[in-house]
Short mmCIF file of C-alpha atoms in Angstrom, two decimals:
data_model
loop_
_atom_site.label_atom_id
_atom_site.label_comp_id
_atom_site.label_asym_id
_atom_site.label_seq_id
_atom_site.Cartn_x
_atom_site.Cartn_y
_atom_site.Cartn_z
CA UNK A 1019 -0.07 0.10 -0.04
CA UNK A 1020 2.76 2.39 0.78
CA UNK A 1021 4.44 1.91 -2.44
CA UNK A 1022 1.28 2.69 -4.45
CA UNK A 1023 0.09 5.92 -2.50
CA UNK A 1024 2.37 8.44 -4.35
CA UNK A 1025 1.41 7.21 -7.86
CA UNK A 1026 -2.29 7.47 -6.85
CA UNK A 1027 -1.93 10.86 -5.46
CA UNK A 1028 0.03 11.95 -8.59
CA UNK A 1029 -2.87 10.55 -10.81
CA UNK A 1030 -5.52 12.28 -8.65
CA UNK A 1031 -3.77 15.71 -9.03
CA UNK A 1032 -3.35 15.13 -12.73
CA UNK A 1033 -7.08 14.34 -13.13
CA UNK A 1034 -7.98 17.34 -11.18
CA UNK A 1035 -5.79 19.66 -13.32
CA UNK A 1036 -7.35 18.07 -16.42
CA UNK A 1037 -10.85 18.73 -15.37
CA UNK A 1038 -9.99 22.27 -14.39
CA UNK A 1039 -8.31 22.97 -17.86
CA UNK A 1040 -11.35 21.38 -19.53
CA UNK A 1041 -13.90 23.40 -17.70
CA UNK A 1042 -11.89 26.64 -18.21
CA UNK A 1043 -11.40 26.14 -22.09
CA UNK A 1044 -15.16 25.18 -22.50
CA UNK A 1045 -16.27 28.34 -20.62
CA UNK A 1046 -13.87 30.48 -22.76
CA UNK A 1047 -15.30 28.73 -25.86
CA UNK A 1048 -18.93 29.52 -24.95
CA UNK A 1049 -18.09 33.17 -24.15
CA UNK A 1050 -16.34 33.43 -27.51
CA UNK A 1051 -19.17 31.95 -29.43
CA UNK A 1052 -22.07 33.93 -28.05
CA UNK A 1053 -20.03 37.20 -28.03
CA UNK A 1054 -18.61 36.85 -31.58
CA UNK A 1055 -19.22 39.90 -33.70
CA UNK A 1056 -17.09 39.05 -36.75
CA UNK A 1057 -18.35 41.89 -38.91
CA UNK A 1058 -18.13 44.74 -36.53
CA UNK A 1059 -15.05 46.16 -34.60
CA UNK A 1060 -15.79 48.14 -31.54
CA UNK A 1061 -13.19 50.66 -30.48
CA UNK A 1062 -15.48 52.59 -28.08
CA UNK A 1063 -15.01 54.22 -24.67
CA UNK A 1064 -17.43 52.33 -22.66
CA UNK A 1065 -17.67 54.86 -19.93
CA UNK A 1066 -20.17 56.46 -22.20
CA UNK A 1067 -22.41 53.52 -22.16
CA UNK A 1068 -25.25 52.77 -19.90
CA UNK A 1069 -24.36 49.06 -19.82
CA UNK A 1070 -26.52 45.88 -20.17
CA UNK A 1071 -28.18 46.64 -16.82
CA UNK A 1072 -30.05 49.57 -18.02
CA UNK A 1073 -33.76 48.85 -18.62
CA UNK A 1074 -35.36 51.64 -20.77
CA UNK A 1075 -38.75 50.13 -20.22
CA UNK A 1076 -40.33 47.09 -18.41
CA UNK A 1077 -43.05 45.43 -20.60
CA UNK A 1078 -45.85 43.58 -19.01
CA UNK A 1079 -45.32 39.70 -19.55
CA UNK A 1080 -48.30 39.46 -21.61
CA UNK A 1081 -46.70 41.67 -24.29
CA UNK A 1082 -43.87 39.15 -25.04
CA UNK A 1083 -41.75 41.68 -26.94
CA UNK A 1084 -38.67 39.42 -27.02
CA UNK A 1085 -40.34 36.37 -28.65
CA UNK A 1086 -39.91 35.10 -32.08
CA UNK A 1087 -36.60 36.31 -33.32
CA UNK A 1088 -35.44 35.37 -36.79
CA UNK A 1089 -32.27 33.32 -36.75
CA UNK A 1090 -29.24 34.85 -38.59
CA UNK A 1091 -27.99 32.98 -41.61
CA UNK A 1092 -24.34 34.11 -41.70
CA UNK A 1093 -21.68 33.71 -39.00
CA UNK A 1094 -18.85 35.34 -40.64
CA UNK A 1095 -18.03 38.45 -42.59
CA UNK A 1096 -15.52 39.21 -45.36
CA UNK A 1097 -15.93 43.18 -45.14
CA UNK A 1098 -15.90 44.10 -41.48
CA UNK A 1099 -17.53 47.33 -40.43
CA UNK A 1100 -15.12 49.37 -37.94
CA UNK A 1101 -16.83 51.55 -35.42
CA UNK A 1102 -14.83 54.48 -33.98
CA UNK A 1103 -14.57 55.52 -30.40
CA UNK A 1104 -18.07 56.61 -29.15
CA UNK A 1105 -16.97 59.97 -28.15
CA UNK A 1106 -15.20 60.67 -31.45
CA UNK A 1107 -18.23 59.76 -33.51
CA UNK A 1108 -20.41 62.11 -31.24
CA UNK A 1109 -17.93 64.96 -31.47
CA UNK A 1110 -17.65 64.71 -35.29
CA UNK A 1111 -21.30 64.43 -35.97
CA UNK A 1112 -22.37 67.11 -33.65
CA UNK A 1113 -19.38 69.13 -34.89
CA UNK A 1114 -21.12 69.19 -38.35
CA UNK A 1115 -24.56 69.78 -36.86
CA UNK A 1116 -23.44 72.45 -34.43
CA UNK A 1117 -22.88 72.12 -30.74
CA UNK A 1118 -26.68 71.79 -30.09
CA UNK A 1119 -27.51 70.63 -33.61
CA UNK A 1120 -28.89 74.07 -34.56
CA UNK A 1121 -27.29 74.40 -37.96
CA UNK A 1122 -29.70 74.79 -40.76
CA UNK A 1123 -30.00 72.32 -43.59
CA UNK A 1124 -27.18 72.53 -46.17
CA UNK A 1125 -27.92 74.32 -49.41
CA UNK A 1126 -28.92 73.80 -52.03
CA UNK A 1127 -32.30 72.52 -50.92
CA UNK A 1128 -35.31 71.26 -52.67
CA UNK A 1129 -38.63 72.95 -52.77
CA UNK A 1130 -41.81 70.77 -52.53
CA UNK A 1131 -45.16 71.06 -53.96
CA UNK A 1132 -47.52 72.34 -51.17
CA UNK A 1133 -51.10 71.60 -50.24
CA UNK A 1134 -53.31 74.48 -50.99
CA UNK A 1135 -54.72 76.35 -48.00
CA UNK A 1136 -58.14 75.92 -49.24
CA UNK A 1137 -58.97 72.65 -51.12
CA UNK A 1138 -60.85 73.31 -54.18
CA UNK A 1139 -63.14 71.07 -56.02
CA UNK A 1140 -60.36 69.97 -58.43
CA UNK A 1141 -57.96 69.09 -55.58
CA UNK A 1142 -60.52 66.92 -53.67
CA UNK A 1143 -59.64 63.86 -55.85
CA UNK A 1144 -55.94 64.48 -55.36
CA UNK A 1145 -54.08 61.71 -53.54
CA UNK A 1146 -51.39 62.18 -50.84
CA UNK A 1147 -48.72 62.18 -53.50
CA UNK A 1148 -50.62 63.75 -56.31
CA UNK A 1149 -51.67 60.65 -58.31
CA UNK A 1150 -49.15 61.77 -61.07
CA UNK A 1151 -48.73 59.71 -64.23
CA UNK A 1152 -45.38 57.71 -64.78
CA UNK A 1153 -44.49 60.22 -67.57
CA UNK A 1154 -45.19 63.16 -65.11
CA UNK A 1155 -43.12 61.47 -62.36
CA UNK A 1156 -40.15 60.91 -64.62
CA UNK A 1157 -39.85 64.73 -65.46
CA UNK A 1158 -38.59 65.15 -62.00
CA UNK A 1159 -35.80 62.56 -62.19
CA UNK A 1160 -33.23 64.88 -63.83
CA UNK A 1161 -32.98 68.37 -62.01
CA UNK A 1162 -30.61 69.47 -64.69
CA UNK A 1163 -33.37 69.73 -67.13
CA UNK A 1164 -34.75 72.55 -65.17
CA UNK A 1165 -31.71 74.88 -64.32
CA UNK A 1166 -28.72 74.96 -62.15
CA UNK A 1167 -30.90 76.39 -59.39
CA UNK A 1168 -32.46 73.28 -58.16
CA UNK A 1169 -34.90 75.40 -56.07
CA UNK A 1170 -36.51 76.73 -58.96
CA UNK A 1171 -38.68 73.78 -59.39
CA UNK A 1172 -41.28 72.29 -56.87
CA UNK A 1173 -40.89 68.62 -56.53
CA UNK A 1174 -43.90 66.37 -55.67
CA UNK A 1175 -43.10 64.82 -52.44
CA UNK A 1176 -46.30 63.80 -50.62
CA UNK A 1177 -48.32 65.78 -48.04
CA UNK A 1178 -50.72 67.07 -50.79
CA UNK A 1179 -53.32 65.70 -48.37
CA UNK A 1180 -53.07 66.03 -44.47
CA UNK A 1181 -51.09 63.64 -42.47
CA UNK A 1182 -53.20 63.31 -39.39
CA UNK A 1183 -50.99 63.99 -36.44
CA UNK A 1184 -51.41 66.64 -33.76
CA UNK A 1185 -49.95 70.13 -34.03
CA UNK A 1186 -48.03 69.50 -30.84
CA UNK A 1187 -46.29 66.47 -32.47
CA UNK A 1188 -45.60 68.38 -35.68
CA UNK A 1189 -43.83 71.16 -33.48
CA UNK A 1190 -41.87 68.49 -31.77
CA UNK A 1191 -40.84 66.83 -34.98
CA UNK A 1192 -39.64 70.35 -36.30
CA UNK A 1193 -37.66 70.88 -33.19
CA UNK A 1194 -35.73 67.73 -33.63
CA UNK A 1195 -32.26 68.50 -34.96
CA UNK A 1196 -29.09 66.67 -35.83
CA UNK A 1197 -30.00 62.80 -35.62
CA UNK A 1198 -33.45 61.21 -35.59
CA UNK A 1199 -34.26 57.48 -35.20
CA UNK A 1200 -37.79 56.54 -36.29
CA UNK A 1201 -39.94 53.57 -36.75
CA UNK A 1202 -43.65 52.77 -37.40
CA UNK A 1203 -46.12 50.03 -36.54
CA UNK A 1204 -49.45 50.17 -38.18
CA UNK A 1205 -52.18 47.56 -37.89
CA UNK A 1206 -50.56 46.12 -34.85
CA UNK A 1207 -48.24 44.29 -37.11
CA UNK A 1208 -45.22 44.28 -34.83
CA UNK A 1209 -43.97 44.78 -31.22
CA UNK A 1210 -42.36 47.87 -29.92
CA UNK A 1211 -38.83 47.01 -28.94
CA UNK A 1212 -36.32 49.12 -27.15
CA UNK A 1213 -32.79 49.74 -28.94
CA UNK A 1214 -29.80 48.35 -27.21
CA UNK A 1215 -26.26 49.73 -26.76
CA UNK A 1216 -27.16 53.32 -26.47
CA UNK A 1217 -24.60 55.82 -25.04
CA UNK A 1218 -25.50 58.35 -22.34
CA UNK A 1219 -25.04 61.29 -24.79
CA UNK A 1220 -27.28 59.55 -27.18
CA UNK A 1221 -30.13 59.22 -24.84
CA UNK A 1222 -30.02 62.99 -24.24
CA UNK A 1223 -29.25 64.18 -27.78
CA UNK A 1224 -30.82 61.83 -30.36
CA UNK A 1225 -34.68 61.90 -31.21
CA UNK A 1226 -36.48 58.57 -31.05
CA UNK A 1227 -40.00 58.69 -32.66
CA UNK A 1228 -42.40 55.75 -33.12
CA UNK A 1229 -45.37 56.26 -35.36
CA UNK A 1230 -48.55 54.05 -34.61
CA UNK A 1231 -52.15 54.10 -35.66
CA UNK A 1232 -55.26 53.78 -33.57
CA UNK A 1233 -55.56 49.95 -33.97
CA UNK A 1234 -52.04 49.53 -32.59
CA UNK A 1235 -52.83 51.89 -29.83
CA UNK A 1236 -55.87 49.89 -28.83
CA UNK A 1237 -53.74 46.71 -28.95
CA UNK A 1238 -51.04 48.23 -26.66
CA UNK A 1239 -53.73 49.16 -24.12
CA UNK A 1240 -55.27 45.66 -24.20
CA UNK A 1241 -51.93 44.27 -23.29
CA UNK A 1242 -51.34 46.59 -20.40
CA UNK A 1243 -49.23 49.33 -22.02
CA UNK A 1244 -50.84 52.74 -21.74
CA UNK A 1245 -49.55 55.64 -23.67
CA UNK A 1246 -50.66 58.65 -21.76
CA UNK A 1247 -50.60 62.00 -23.35
CA UNK A 1248 -50.31 65.42 -21.56
CA UNK A 1249 -51.27 68.78 -22.84
CA UNK A 1250 -48.17 69.49 -24.86
CA UNK A 1251 -46.23 66.23 -25.02
CA UNK A 1252 -47.08 62.86 -26.45
CA UNK A 1253 -46.54 59.72 -24.44
CA UNK A 1254 -43.46 57.60 -24.35
CA UNK A 1255 -42.66 53.99 -24.23
CA UNK A 1256 -39.11 53.57 -23.09
CA UNK A 1257 -36.90 55.63 -25.37
CA UNK A 1258 -39.63 56.06 -28.09
CA UNK A 1259 -41.75 59.04 -28.30
CA UNK A 1260 -45.20 57.79 -29.44
CA UNK A 1261 -46.90 59.60 -32.41
CA UNK A 1262 -50.49 58.55 -33.00
CA UNK A 1263 -51.52 58.78 -36.53
CA UNK A 1264 -55.12 59.19 -37.36
CA UNK A 1265 -57.91 58.29 -34.99
CA UNK A 1266 -59.68 61.52 -35.41
CA UNK A 1267 -61.99 63.15 -38.05
CA UNK A 1268 -59.21 63.11 -40.67
CA UNK A 1269 -58.75 59.68 -42.30
CA UNK A 1270 -55.46 58.01 -42.91
CA UNK A 1271 -53.97 58.85 -46.32
CA UNK A 1272 -54.25 55.35 -47.49
CA UNK A 1273 -56.47 52.36 -46.98
CA UNK A 1274 -53.37 50.12 -47.05
CA UNK A 1275 -51.42 50.02 -43.82
CA UNK A 1276 -48.19 49.25 -45.70
CA UNK A 1277 -48.63 52.37 -47.72
CA UNK A 1278 -49.23 54.41 -44.62
CA UNK A 1279 -46.15 53.04 -43.17
CA UNK A 1280 -43.77 54.24 -46.00
CA UNK A 1281 -44.75 57.87 -45.39
CA UNK A 1282 -42.56 58.10 -42.19
CA UNK A 1283 -40.12 55.64 -43.83
CA UNK A 1284 -39.22 57.47 -47.08
CA UNK A 1285 -40.52 60.98 -46.25
CA UNK A 1286 -38.78 61.21 -42.92
CA UNK A 1287 -36.89 64.44 -44.10
CA UNK A 1288 -40.28 66.16 -44.56
CA UNK A 1289 -41.56 65.24 -41.03
CA UNK A 1290 -38.14 66.18 -39.54
CA UNK A 1291 -37.07 69.12 -41.70
CA UNK A 1292 -34.32 70.26 -39.39
CA UNK A 1293 -32.65 66.86 -38.88
CA UNK A 1294 -29.20 66.28 -40.53
CA UNK A 1295 -29.18 62.58 -40.23
CA UNK A 1296 -31.75 59.95 -39.92
CA UNK A 1297 -31.93 56.12 -39.00
CA UNK A 1298 -35.04 54.24 -40.10
CA UNK A 1299 -35.75 50.98 -38.32
CA UNK A 1300 -38.61 48.77 -39.55
CA UNK A 1301 -40.95 47.68 -36.85
CA UNK A 1302 -39.71 44.21 -37.14
CA UNK A 1303 -36.21 45.25 -36.16
CA UNK A 1304 -34.50 45.88 -32.77
CA UNK A 1305 -31.48 48.10 -33.07
CA UNK A 1306 -28.38 46.67 -31.20
CA UNK A 1307 -25.86 49.47 -32.25
CA UNK A 1308 -25.87 53.20 -31.18
CA UNK A 1309 -27.19 55.19 -34.01
CA UNK A 1310 -24.27 57.81 -33.60
CA UNK A 1311 -21.99 54.86 -34.51
CA UNK A 1312 -24.08 53.75 -37.37
CA UNK A 1313 -24.17 57.17 -38.94
CA UNK A 1314 -20.47 57.63 -38.52
CA UNK A 1315 -19.44 54.23 -39.91
CA UNK A 1316 -21.89 53.68 -42.76
CA UNK A 1317 -22.03 57.18 -44.01
CA UNK A 1318 -18.64 58.76 -43.42
CA UNK A 1319 -16.63 56.20 -45.24
CA UNK A 1320 -14.85 55.89 -48.53
CA UNK A 1321 -17.08 57.69 -51.09
CA UNK A 1322 -18.10 56.39 -54.46
CA UNK A 1323 -15.96 57.21 -57.50
CA UNK A 1324 -18.38 60.03 -58.73
CA UNK A 1325 -18.54 61.57 -55.38
CA UNK A 1326 -16.11 63.92 -53.58
CA UNK A 1327 -18.02 63.75 -50.24
CA UNK A 1328 -19.42 61.10 -48.00
CA UNK A 1329 -22.29 58.76 -48.78
CA UNK A 1330 -25.75 60.17 -48.92
CA UNK A 1331 -27.47 56.84 -47.77
CA UNK A 1332 -26.61 53.31 -46.50
CA UNK A 1333 -28.80 50.33 -46.96
CA UNK A 1334 -28.08 46.56 -46.74
CA UNK A 1335 -28.04 44.44 -49.67
CA UNK A 1336 -30.73 41.92 -50.23
CA UNK A 1337 -29.73 38.41 -49.01
CA UNK A 1338 -30.81 36.60 -52.04
CA UNK A 1339 -31.76 38.76 -55.03
CA UNK A 1340 -29.55 40.75 -57.25
CA UNK A 1341 -31.79 41.73 -60.20
CA UNK A 1342 -34.97 43.82 -59.91
CA UNK A 1343 -36.86 41.22 -61.88
CA UNK A 1344 -35.89 38.53 -59.39
CA UNK A 1345 -37.35 40.58 -56.67
CA UNK A 1346 -40.59 41.18 -58.55
CA UNK A 1347 -40.89 37.33 -59.06
CA UNK A 1348 -40.24 36.73 -55.46
CA UNK A 1349 -42.74 39.29 -54.42
CA UNK A 1350 -45.50 37.73 -56.46
CA UNK A 1351 -44.52 34.16 -55.54
CA UNK A 1352 -44.49 34.58 -51.86
CA UNK A 1353 -47.54 36.79 -51.87
CA UNK A 1354 -45.88 39.97 -50.67
CA UNK A 1355 -48.03 41.79 -53.14
CA UNK A 1356 -50.83 39.71 -54.55
CA UNK A 1357 -51.85 41.51 -57.55
CA UNK A 1358 -49.71 39.94 -60.47
CA UNK A 1359 -51.22 42.18 -63.14
CA UNK A 1360 -50.16 45.37 -61.28
CA UNK A 1361 -46.58 43.79 -60.90
CA UNK A 1362 -46.45 42.94 -64.51
CA UNK A 1363 -47.51 46.39 -65.68
CA UNK A 1364 -44.90 47.85 -63.20
CA UNK A 1365 -41.95 45.95 -64.43
CA UNK A 1366 -42.90 46.50 -68.06
CA UNK A 1367 -43.16 50.19 -67.37
CA UNK A 1368 -39.76 50.32 -65.80
CA UNK A 1369 -38.16 48.29 -68.69
CA UNK A 1370 -39.58 50.64 -71.13
CA UNK A 1371 -38.30 53.71 -69.31
CA UNK A 1372 -34.68 52.69 -68.70
CA UNK A 1373 -34.43 49.96 -66.08
CA UNK A 1374 -31.63 47.56 -66.85
CA UNK A 1375 -30.50 44.27 -65.07
CA UNK A 1376 -27.46 44.51 -62.82
CA UNK A 1377 -24.17 44.10 -64.59
CA UNK A 1378 -20.53 45.02 -63.84
CA UNK A 1379 -21.10 48.35 -65.57
CA UNK A 1380 -23.01 49.39 -62.38
CA UNK A 1381 -19.96 49.07 -60.26
CA UNK A 1382 -19.29 49.72 -57.50
CA UNK A 1383 -22.80 48.56 -56.87
CA UNK A 1384 -23.03 44.77 -56.67
CA UNK A 1385 -26.77 44.54 -56.64
CA UNK A 1386 -29.92 46.23 -57.69
CA UNK A 1387 -31.96 44.96 -54.84
CA UNK A 1388 -31.68 46.37 -51.14
CA UNK A 1389 -33.08 45.25 -47.89
CA UNK A 1390 -34.65 48.50 -46.85
CA UNK A 1391 -35.56 47.44 -43.21
CA UNK A 1392 -32.79 49.69 -41.95
CA UNK A 1393 -31.89 52.97 -43.89
CA UNK A 1394 -29.36 55.48 -42.62
CA UNK A 1395 -29.45 58.85 -44.41
CA UNK A 1396 -27.55 62.11 -44.52
CA UNK A 1397 -30.36 64.66 -45.27
CA UNK A 1398 -29.38 66.58 -48.21
CA UNK A 1399 -30.42 67.39 -51.91
CA UNK A 1400 -29.53 63.97 -53.43
CA UNK A 1401 -31.06 61.70 -50.58
CA UNK A 1402 -34.18 63.91 -50.32
CA UNK A 1403 -34.78 63.94 -53.96
CA UNK A 1404 -34.25 60.09 -53.97
CA UNK A 1405 -36.77 59.66 -51.18
CA UNK A 1406 -39.37 61.85 -52.91
CA UNK A 1407 -38.98 60.10 -56.35
CA UNK A 1408 -39.20 56.61 -54.66
CA UNK A 1409 -42.27 57.53 -52.70
CA UNK A 1410 -44.08 58.82 -55.81
CA UNK A 1411 -43.37 55.43 -57.48
CA UNK A 1412 -44.70 53.54 -54.40
CA UNK A 1413 -48.02 55.40 -54.77
CA UNK A 1414 -48.12 54.92 -58.41
CA UNK A 1415 -47.55 51.01 -58.17
CA UNK A 1416 -47.38 49.45 -54.60
CA UNK A 1417 -45.44 49.80 -51.43
CA UNK A 1418 -42.67 47.25 -52.23
CA UNK A 1419 -39.76 49.67 -52.31
CA UNK A 1420 -37.23 47.31 -53.54
CA UNK A 1421 -38.71 47.15 -57.06
CA UNK A 1422 -38.32 50.95 -57.76
CA UNK A 1423 -34.95 51.31 -55.95
CA UNK A 1424 -32.52 50.68 -58.76
CA UNK A 1425 -34.79 52.30 -61.39
CA UNK A 1426 -34.45 55.61 -59.50
CA UNK A 1427 -30.95 55.13 -58.37
CA UNK A 1428 -29.47 54.57 -61.77
CA UNK A 1429 -31.66 57.17 -63.54
CA UNK A 1430 -31.84 60.30 -61.32
CA UNK A 1431 -29.68 63.35 -61.53
CA UNK A 1432 -27.72 64.56 -59.60
CA UNK A 1433 -26.41 61.00 -58.78
CA UNK A 1434 -26.95 59.70 -55.24
CA UNK A 1435 -24.32 57.68 -53.36
CA UNK A 1436 -25.64 54.74 -51.78
CA UNK A 1437 -23.49 52.57 -49.33
CA UNK A 1438 -24.89 49.12 -49.95
CA UNK A 1439 -23.34 47.21 -47.17
CA UNK A 1440 -23.05 43.43 -46.65
CA UNK A 1441 -25.91 41.22 -45.15
CA UNK A 1442 -23.91 39.83 -42.44
CA UNK A 1443 -23.29 43.48 -41.20
CA UNK A 1444 -26.97 44.02 -41.15
CA UNK A 1445 -27.50 40.80 -39.05
CA UNK A 1446 -25.02 42.08 -36.52
CA UNK A 1447 -26.35 45.64 -36.06
CA UNK A 1448 -30.21 44.69 -35.74
CA UNK A 1449 -32.23 41.77 -34.57
CA UNK A 1450 -35.18 40.74 -36.75
CA UNK A 1451 -38.32 39.40 -35.24
CA UNK A 1452 -41.30 37.79 -36.93
CA UNK A 1453 -44.43 39.85 -37.53
CA UNK A 1454 -47.62 39.49 -35.27
CA UNK A 1455 -50.37 37.33 -36.51
CA UNK A 1456 -53.06 39.75 -37.76
CA UNK A 1457 -56.32 39.43 -39.43
CA UNK A 1458 -56.21 40.47 -43.06
CA UNK A 1459 -59.56 41.91 -44.41
CA UNK A 1460 -61.04 40.16 -47.18
CA UNK A 1461 -60.75 43.00 -49.46
CA UNK A 1462 -56.84 42.85 -49.24
CA UNK A 1463 -56.64 39.07 -49.92
CA UNK A 1464 -55.75 37.94 -53.32
CA UNK A 1465 -58.37 36.09 -55.42
CA UNK A 1466 -57.70 32.49 -56.57
CA UNK A 1467 -56.43 33.65 -59.98
CA UNK A 1468 -53.98 36.11 -58.25
CA UNK A 1469 -52.61 33.36 -55.97
CA UNK A 1470 -51.32 31.31 -58.84
CA UNK A 1471 -47.64 30.63 -58.85
CA UNK A 1472 -45.64 33.26 -60.36
CA UNK A 1473 -42.74 33.09 -62.71
CA UNK A 1474 -40.70 35.63 -64.69
CA UNK A 1475 -42.71 34.92 -67.85
CA UNK A 1476 -45.82 35.73 -65.72
CA UNK A 1477 -44.60 38.93 -64.43
CA UNK A 1478 -42.97 40.49 -67.56
CA UNK A 1479 -45.24 39.05 -70.36
CA UNK A 1480 -43.71 39.05 -73.69
CA UNK A 1481 -43.15 42.65 -74.28
CA UNK A 1482 -40.94 45.44 -72.81
CA UNK A 1483 -38.80 43.21 -70.59
CA UNK A 1484 -37.64 40.73 -73.13
CA UNK A 1485 -34.33 42.50 -73.67
CA UNK A 1486 -33.97 42.85 -69.83
CA UNK A 1487 -34.35 39.12 -69.39
CA UNK A 1488 -32.03 38.20 -72.12
CA UNK A 1489 -29.26 40.19 -70.37
CA UNK A 1490 -30.11 38.87 -66.86
CA UNK A 1491 -29.98 35.27 -67.94
#
């Protein structure tokens, strides 16, 4: 027994050391796996961050705002996005906007068609964007056709009918300067989620606005979330200031909730005329990176060859589709817009008026199809014009903004600089959630013939897009 005691003790110590090494290595592996952000690089001073323990808002358990996240599909990134020190991003952005964001918008600026003070009989039938023909809409694509003074022409850009929000809310939006983060939920289609990773200065300087309609407000109250409103201030839910659209004597501009939703999405520069930057976040997303870092890293980067300044807009590439026609077929096939005849007419009209499939000649753009769930903008002549032109197309056809994106980007003048960043970057700066299950009114459901399986032949017919398809294939 005495001779065997030392070897047994040695074996016991060796086993303990092995177990300790295994547990330590496994813990480190788990930490690395769950905290791996391969496509972003933080170089931030964390003293300016509130930390993970900060709760912007505590939701009732029945609301379930953290349920049903969509899993990410890409775990690595070939084009990392580097974030600066938080304080550096803040100082640079607010240095451009003024110490308190009070600088006026840069010139030259656009002039917009205005709603008459008194609606005449001829104006009663006018839609929110003017119900312009495609030929009329296209006349505003090239501002060089008018004069060097871009302010000499009035651009149609919505608001030819009233957008039903309170005057106190309008005043508040006009007072928002520098950076605004906005989102919208109409028809109780999504949950209101709080952004993550916000710096202390962001909480005091950046405006956060959430647009909802009366049906969403009713659903919130039913789930224990009450949006109180004082005499001169809307209610808030966490960091979001809530703007209730409609619900009074003035109807919503459109019967379709998706079309109403693209008003704050693409006309954000009209609702916040004194803001210099904006970050649009679809209702299905939860922002996980401070908006000041996004503005700095996605816009103030290497410019396009035809630009001498920073980008005008940043938007993610679509994860699957490269050509506009592919997106049109996907839209019809998966019922994202059920009216096939309307999609066919839209694509034929675009093909006749200059839309071409993606090719290397469109470099540095590597795709014609964006994912517009998150849009970062520098408000200025080019991005504002692009947003106006895009919105006019959405009213003319349907609210699927990916279908008109390349058509406007490639044909408008002055040219807009769009940073189309990688999909894996998008998946690391925002979390996507599934929509709520909502009842769809019968009048919005497609008929049996409209539900038939779509193909490129069914979308484009045999006319205007024949040349497009030959080049795409």
